[in-house]
PDB file of C-alpha atoms in Angstrom:
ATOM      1  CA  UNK U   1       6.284   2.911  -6.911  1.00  0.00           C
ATOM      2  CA  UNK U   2       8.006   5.875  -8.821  1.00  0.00           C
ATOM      3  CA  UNK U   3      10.710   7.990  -7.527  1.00  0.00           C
ATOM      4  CA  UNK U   4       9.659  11.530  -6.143  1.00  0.00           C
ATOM      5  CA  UNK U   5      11.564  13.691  -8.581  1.00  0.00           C
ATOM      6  CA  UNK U   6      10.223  12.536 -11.445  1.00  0.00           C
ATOM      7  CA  UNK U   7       6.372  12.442  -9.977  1.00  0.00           C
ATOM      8  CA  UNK U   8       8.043  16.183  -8.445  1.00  0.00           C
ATOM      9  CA  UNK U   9       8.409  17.309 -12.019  1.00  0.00           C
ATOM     10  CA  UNK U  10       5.140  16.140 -13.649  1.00  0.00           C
ATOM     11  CA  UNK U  11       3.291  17.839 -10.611  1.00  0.00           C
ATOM     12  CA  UNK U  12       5.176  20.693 -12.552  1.00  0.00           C
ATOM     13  CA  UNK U  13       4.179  20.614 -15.635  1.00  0.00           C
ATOM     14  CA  UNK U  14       0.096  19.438 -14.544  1.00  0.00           C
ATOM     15  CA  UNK U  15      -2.598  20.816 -12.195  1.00  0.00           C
ATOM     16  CA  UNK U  16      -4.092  17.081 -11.926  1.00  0.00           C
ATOM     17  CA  UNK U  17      -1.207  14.477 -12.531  1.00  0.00           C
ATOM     18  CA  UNK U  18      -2.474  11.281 -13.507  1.00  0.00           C
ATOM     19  CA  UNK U  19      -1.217   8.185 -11.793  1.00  0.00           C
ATOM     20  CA  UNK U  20       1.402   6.348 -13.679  1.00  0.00           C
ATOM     21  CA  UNK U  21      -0.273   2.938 -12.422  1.00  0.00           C
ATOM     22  CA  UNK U  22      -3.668   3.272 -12.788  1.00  0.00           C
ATOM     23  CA  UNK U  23      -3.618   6.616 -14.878  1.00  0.00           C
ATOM     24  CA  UNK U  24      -6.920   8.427 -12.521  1.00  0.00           C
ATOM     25  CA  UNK U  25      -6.071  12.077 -11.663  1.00  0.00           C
ATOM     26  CA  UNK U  26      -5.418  13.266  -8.425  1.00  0.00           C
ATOM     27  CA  UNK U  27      -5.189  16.648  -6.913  1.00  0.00           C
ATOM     28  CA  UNK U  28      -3.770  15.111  -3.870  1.00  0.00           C
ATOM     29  CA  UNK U  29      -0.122  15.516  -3.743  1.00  0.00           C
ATOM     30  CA  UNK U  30       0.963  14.042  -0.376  1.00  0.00           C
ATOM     31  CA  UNK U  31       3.235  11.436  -1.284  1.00  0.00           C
ATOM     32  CA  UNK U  32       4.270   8.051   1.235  1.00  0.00           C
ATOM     33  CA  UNK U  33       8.202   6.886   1.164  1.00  0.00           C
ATOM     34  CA  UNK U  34       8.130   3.056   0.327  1.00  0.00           C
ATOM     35  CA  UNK U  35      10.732   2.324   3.022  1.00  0.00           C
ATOM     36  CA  UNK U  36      10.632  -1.665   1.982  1.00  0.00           C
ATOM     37  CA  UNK U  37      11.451  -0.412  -1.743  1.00  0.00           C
ATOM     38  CA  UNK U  38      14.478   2.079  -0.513  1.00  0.00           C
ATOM     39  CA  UNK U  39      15.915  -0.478   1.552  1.00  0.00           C
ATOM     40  CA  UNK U  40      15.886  -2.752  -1.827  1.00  0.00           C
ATOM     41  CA  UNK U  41      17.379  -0.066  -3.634  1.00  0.00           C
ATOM     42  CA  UNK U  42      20.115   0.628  -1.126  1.00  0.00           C
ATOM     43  CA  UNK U  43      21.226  -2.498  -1.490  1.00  0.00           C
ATOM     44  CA  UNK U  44      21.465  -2.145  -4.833  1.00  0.00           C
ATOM     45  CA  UNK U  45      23.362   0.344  -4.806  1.00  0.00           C
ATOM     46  CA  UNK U  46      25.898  -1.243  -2.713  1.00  0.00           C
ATOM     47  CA  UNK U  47      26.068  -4.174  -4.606  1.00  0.00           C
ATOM     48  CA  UNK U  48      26.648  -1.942  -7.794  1.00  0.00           C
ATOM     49  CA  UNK U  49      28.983  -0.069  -6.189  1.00  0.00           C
ATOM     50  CA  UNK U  50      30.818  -3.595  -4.560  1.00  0.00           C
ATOM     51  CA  UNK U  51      30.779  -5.430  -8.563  1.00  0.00           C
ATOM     52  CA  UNK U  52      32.323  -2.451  -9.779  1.00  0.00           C
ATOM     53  CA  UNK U  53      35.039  -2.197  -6.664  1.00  0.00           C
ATOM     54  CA  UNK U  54      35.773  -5.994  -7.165  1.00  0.00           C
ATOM     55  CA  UNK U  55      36.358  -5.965 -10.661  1.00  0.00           C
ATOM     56  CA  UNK U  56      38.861  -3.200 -11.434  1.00  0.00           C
ATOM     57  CA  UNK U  57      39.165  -0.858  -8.221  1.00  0.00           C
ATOM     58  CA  UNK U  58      42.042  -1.122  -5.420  1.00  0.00           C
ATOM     59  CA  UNK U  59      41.948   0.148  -1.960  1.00  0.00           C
ATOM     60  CA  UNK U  60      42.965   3.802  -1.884  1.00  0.00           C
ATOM     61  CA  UNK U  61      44.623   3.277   1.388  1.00  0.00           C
ATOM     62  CA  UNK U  62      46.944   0.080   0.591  1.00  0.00           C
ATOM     63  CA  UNK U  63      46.768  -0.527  -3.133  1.00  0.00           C
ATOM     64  CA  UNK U  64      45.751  -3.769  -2.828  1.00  0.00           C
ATOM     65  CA  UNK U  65      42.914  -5.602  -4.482  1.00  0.00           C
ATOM     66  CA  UNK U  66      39.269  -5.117  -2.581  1.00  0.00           C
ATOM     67  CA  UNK U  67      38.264  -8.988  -1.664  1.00  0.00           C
ATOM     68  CA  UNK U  68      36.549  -8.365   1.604  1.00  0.00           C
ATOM     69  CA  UNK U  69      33.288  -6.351   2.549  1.00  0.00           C
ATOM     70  CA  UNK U  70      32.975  -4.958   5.738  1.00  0.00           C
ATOM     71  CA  UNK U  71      29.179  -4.958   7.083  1.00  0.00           C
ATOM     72  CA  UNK U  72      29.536  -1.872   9.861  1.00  0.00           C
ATOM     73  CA  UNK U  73      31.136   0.372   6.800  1.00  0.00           C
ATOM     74  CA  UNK U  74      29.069  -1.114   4.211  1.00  0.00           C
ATOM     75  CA  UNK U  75      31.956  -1.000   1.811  1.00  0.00           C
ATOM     76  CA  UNK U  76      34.513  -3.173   0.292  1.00  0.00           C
ATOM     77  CA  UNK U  77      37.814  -3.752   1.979  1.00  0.00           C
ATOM     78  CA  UNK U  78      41.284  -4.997   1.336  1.00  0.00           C
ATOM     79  CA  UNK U  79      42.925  -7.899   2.990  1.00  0.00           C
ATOM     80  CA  UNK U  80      45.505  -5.032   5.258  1.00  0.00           C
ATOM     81  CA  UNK U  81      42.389  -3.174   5.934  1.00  0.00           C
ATOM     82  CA  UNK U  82      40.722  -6.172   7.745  1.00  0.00           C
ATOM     83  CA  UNK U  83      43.508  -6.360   9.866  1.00  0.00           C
ATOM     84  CA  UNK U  84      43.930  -2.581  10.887  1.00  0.00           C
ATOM     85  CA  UNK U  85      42.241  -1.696  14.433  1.00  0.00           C
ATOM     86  CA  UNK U  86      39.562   0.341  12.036  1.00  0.00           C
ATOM     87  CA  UNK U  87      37.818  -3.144  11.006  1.00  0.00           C
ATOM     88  CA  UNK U  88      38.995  -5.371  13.990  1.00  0.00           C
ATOM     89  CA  UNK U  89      35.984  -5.885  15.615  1.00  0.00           C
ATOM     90  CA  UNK U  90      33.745  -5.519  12.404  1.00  0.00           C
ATOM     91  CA  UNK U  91      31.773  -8.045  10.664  1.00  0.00           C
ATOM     92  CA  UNK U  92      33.872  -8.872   7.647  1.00  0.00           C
ATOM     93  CA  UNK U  93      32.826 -11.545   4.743  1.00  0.00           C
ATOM     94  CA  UNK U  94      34.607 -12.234   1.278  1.00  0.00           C
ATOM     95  CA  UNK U  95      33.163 -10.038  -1.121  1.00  0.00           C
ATOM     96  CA  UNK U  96      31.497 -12.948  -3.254  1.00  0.00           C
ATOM     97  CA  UNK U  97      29.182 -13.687   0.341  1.00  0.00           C
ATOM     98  CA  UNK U  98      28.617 -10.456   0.906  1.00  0.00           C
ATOM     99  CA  UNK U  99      27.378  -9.993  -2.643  1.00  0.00           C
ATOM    100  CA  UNK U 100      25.503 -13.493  -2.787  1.00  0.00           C
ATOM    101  CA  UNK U 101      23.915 -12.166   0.687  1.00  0.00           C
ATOM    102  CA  UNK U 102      22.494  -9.367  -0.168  1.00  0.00           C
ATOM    103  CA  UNK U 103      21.141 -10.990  -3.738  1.00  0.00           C
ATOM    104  CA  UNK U 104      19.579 -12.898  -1.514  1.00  0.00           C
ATOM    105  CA  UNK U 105      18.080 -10.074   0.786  1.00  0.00           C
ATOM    106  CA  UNK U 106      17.247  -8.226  -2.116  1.00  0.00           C
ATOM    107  CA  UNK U 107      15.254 -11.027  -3.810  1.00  0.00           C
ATOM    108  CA  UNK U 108      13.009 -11.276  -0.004  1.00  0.00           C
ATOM    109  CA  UNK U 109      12.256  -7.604  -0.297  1.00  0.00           C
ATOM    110  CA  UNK U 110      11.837  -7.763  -3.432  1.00  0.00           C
ATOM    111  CA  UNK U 111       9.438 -11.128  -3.247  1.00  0.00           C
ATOM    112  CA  UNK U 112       7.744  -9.078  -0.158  1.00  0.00           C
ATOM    113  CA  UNK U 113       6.911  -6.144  -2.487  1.00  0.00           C
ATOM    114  CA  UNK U 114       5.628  -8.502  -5.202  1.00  0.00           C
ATOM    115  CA  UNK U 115       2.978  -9.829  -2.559  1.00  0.00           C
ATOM    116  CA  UNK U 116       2.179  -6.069  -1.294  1.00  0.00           C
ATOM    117  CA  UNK U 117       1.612  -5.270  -5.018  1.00  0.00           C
ATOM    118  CA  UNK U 118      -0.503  -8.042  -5.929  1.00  0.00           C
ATOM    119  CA  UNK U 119      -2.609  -7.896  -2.414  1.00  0.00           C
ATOM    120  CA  UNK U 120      -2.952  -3.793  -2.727  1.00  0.00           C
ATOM    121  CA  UNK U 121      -4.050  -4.631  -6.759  1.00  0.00           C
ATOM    122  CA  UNK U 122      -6.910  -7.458  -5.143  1.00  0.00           C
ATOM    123  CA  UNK U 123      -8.126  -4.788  -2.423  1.00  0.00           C
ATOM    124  CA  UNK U 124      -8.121  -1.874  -5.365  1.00  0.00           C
ATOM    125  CA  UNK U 125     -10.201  -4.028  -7.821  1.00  0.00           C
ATOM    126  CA  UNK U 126     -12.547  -5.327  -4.679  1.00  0.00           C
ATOM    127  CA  UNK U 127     -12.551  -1.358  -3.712  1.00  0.00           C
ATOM    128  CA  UNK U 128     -13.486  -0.491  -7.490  1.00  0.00           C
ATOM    129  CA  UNK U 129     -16.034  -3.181  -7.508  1.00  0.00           C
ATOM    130  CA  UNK U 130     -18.116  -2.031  -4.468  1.00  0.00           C
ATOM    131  CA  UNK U 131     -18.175   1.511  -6.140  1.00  0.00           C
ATOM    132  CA  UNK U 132     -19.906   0.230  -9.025  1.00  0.00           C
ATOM    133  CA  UNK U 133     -21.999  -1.767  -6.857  1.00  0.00           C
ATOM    134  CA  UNK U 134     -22.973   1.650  -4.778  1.00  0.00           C
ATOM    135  CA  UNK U 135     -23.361   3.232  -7.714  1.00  0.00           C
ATOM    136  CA  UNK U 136     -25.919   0.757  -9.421  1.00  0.00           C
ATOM    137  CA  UNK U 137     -27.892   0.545  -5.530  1.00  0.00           C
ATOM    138  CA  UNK U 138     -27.944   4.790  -6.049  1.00  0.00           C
ATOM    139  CA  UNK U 139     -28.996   4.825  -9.611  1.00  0.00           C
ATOM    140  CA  UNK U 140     -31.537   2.245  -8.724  1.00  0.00           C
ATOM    141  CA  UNK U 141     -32.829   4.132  -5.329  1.00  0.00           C
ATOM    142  CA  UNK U 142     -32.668   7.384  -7.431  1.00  0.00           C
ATOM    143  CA  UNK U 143     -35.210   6.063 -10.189  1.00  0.00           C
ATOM    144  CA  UNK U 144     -37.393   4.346  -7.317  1.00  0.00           C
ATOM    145  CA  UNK U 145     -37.404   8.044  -5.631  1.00  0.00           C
ATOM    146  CA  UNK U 146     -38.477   9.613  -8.960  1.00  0.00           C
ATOM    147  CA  UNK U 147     -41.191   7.343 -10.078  1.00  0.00           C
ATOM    148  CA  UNK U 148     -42.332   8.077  -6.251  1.00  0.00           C
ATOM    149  CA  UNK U 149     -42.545  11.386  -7.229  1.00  0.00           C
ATOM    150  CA  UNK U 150     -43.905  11.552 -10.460  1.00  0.00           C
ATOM    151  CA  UNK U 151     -46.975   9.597  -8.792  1.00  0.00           C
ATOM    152  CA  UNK U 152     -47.128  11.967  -5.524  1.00  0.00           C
ATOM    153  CA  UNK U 153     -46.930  14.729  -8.266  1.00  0.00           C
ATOM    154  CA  UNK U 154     -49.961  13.507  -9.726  1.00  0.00           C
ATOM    155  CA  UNK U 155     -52.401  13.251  -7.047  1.00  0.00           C
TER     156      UNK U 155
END
């Protein structure tokens, strides 16, 4: 999984852009969002964004420190923003759960991703391995066809 700006701007600079996994060239240049991996990534963000909030920002609003996370706004939250109308009927955790939550999340995705990886990696190498097998049955029909036809030749 690479981002599509930076496979964007090799497809740039290359008329066949070789795979950063596997490294074969392609001139096929339809690319598939891995919504799985952006979801992980969102998340990331957020909890980027939340660490950096806890630690040294205050709400722009009230001043105060940002302790709580609110789930509908995905962002963090003072204590006097919790109990405006604008949150009241929001899901709202301490910051620390919210954080330890979405570690959590993140690690299923992420473990979920692992698994697509490694199964995708088994069905490329079984895929590979039935080429060469088609390839050794075609080789092996070809010679059978022209030793046939040496010895039609000869009659």
């Amino acid at each position: 999984n690479f981002c599509r700006s930076c496979i964007m701007s090799h497809w740039e600079k290359y008329t066949n852009f070789p795979c950063p996994q596997c490294k074969e060239t392609s001139t096929e240049r339809n690319l598939s969002t891995n919504r799985q991996l952006a979801n992980v990534i969102k998340i990331v963000k957020i909890l980027q964004c939340s660490k950096r909030r806890h630690e040294d920002d205050l709400c722009e609003e009230h001043g105060k420190k940002l302790k709580l996370f609110c789930a509908e706004d995905q962002r963090p939250i003072c204590v006097q923003c919790d109990r405006s109308q604008d949150h009241q009927f929001h899901d709202v955790t301490p910051i620390d759960e919210a954080a330890e939550d979405y570690r959590k999340l993140f690690q299923i995705h992420l473990d979920l991703l692992k698994k697509e990886l490694d199964d995708l990696f088994k069905y490329k190498c079984s895929e590979q391995e039935k080429d060469k097998e088609l390839k050794s049955e075609r080789e092996i029909k070809r010679q059978k066809i022209t030793s046939e036809f040496e010895e039609l030749h000869q009659f």
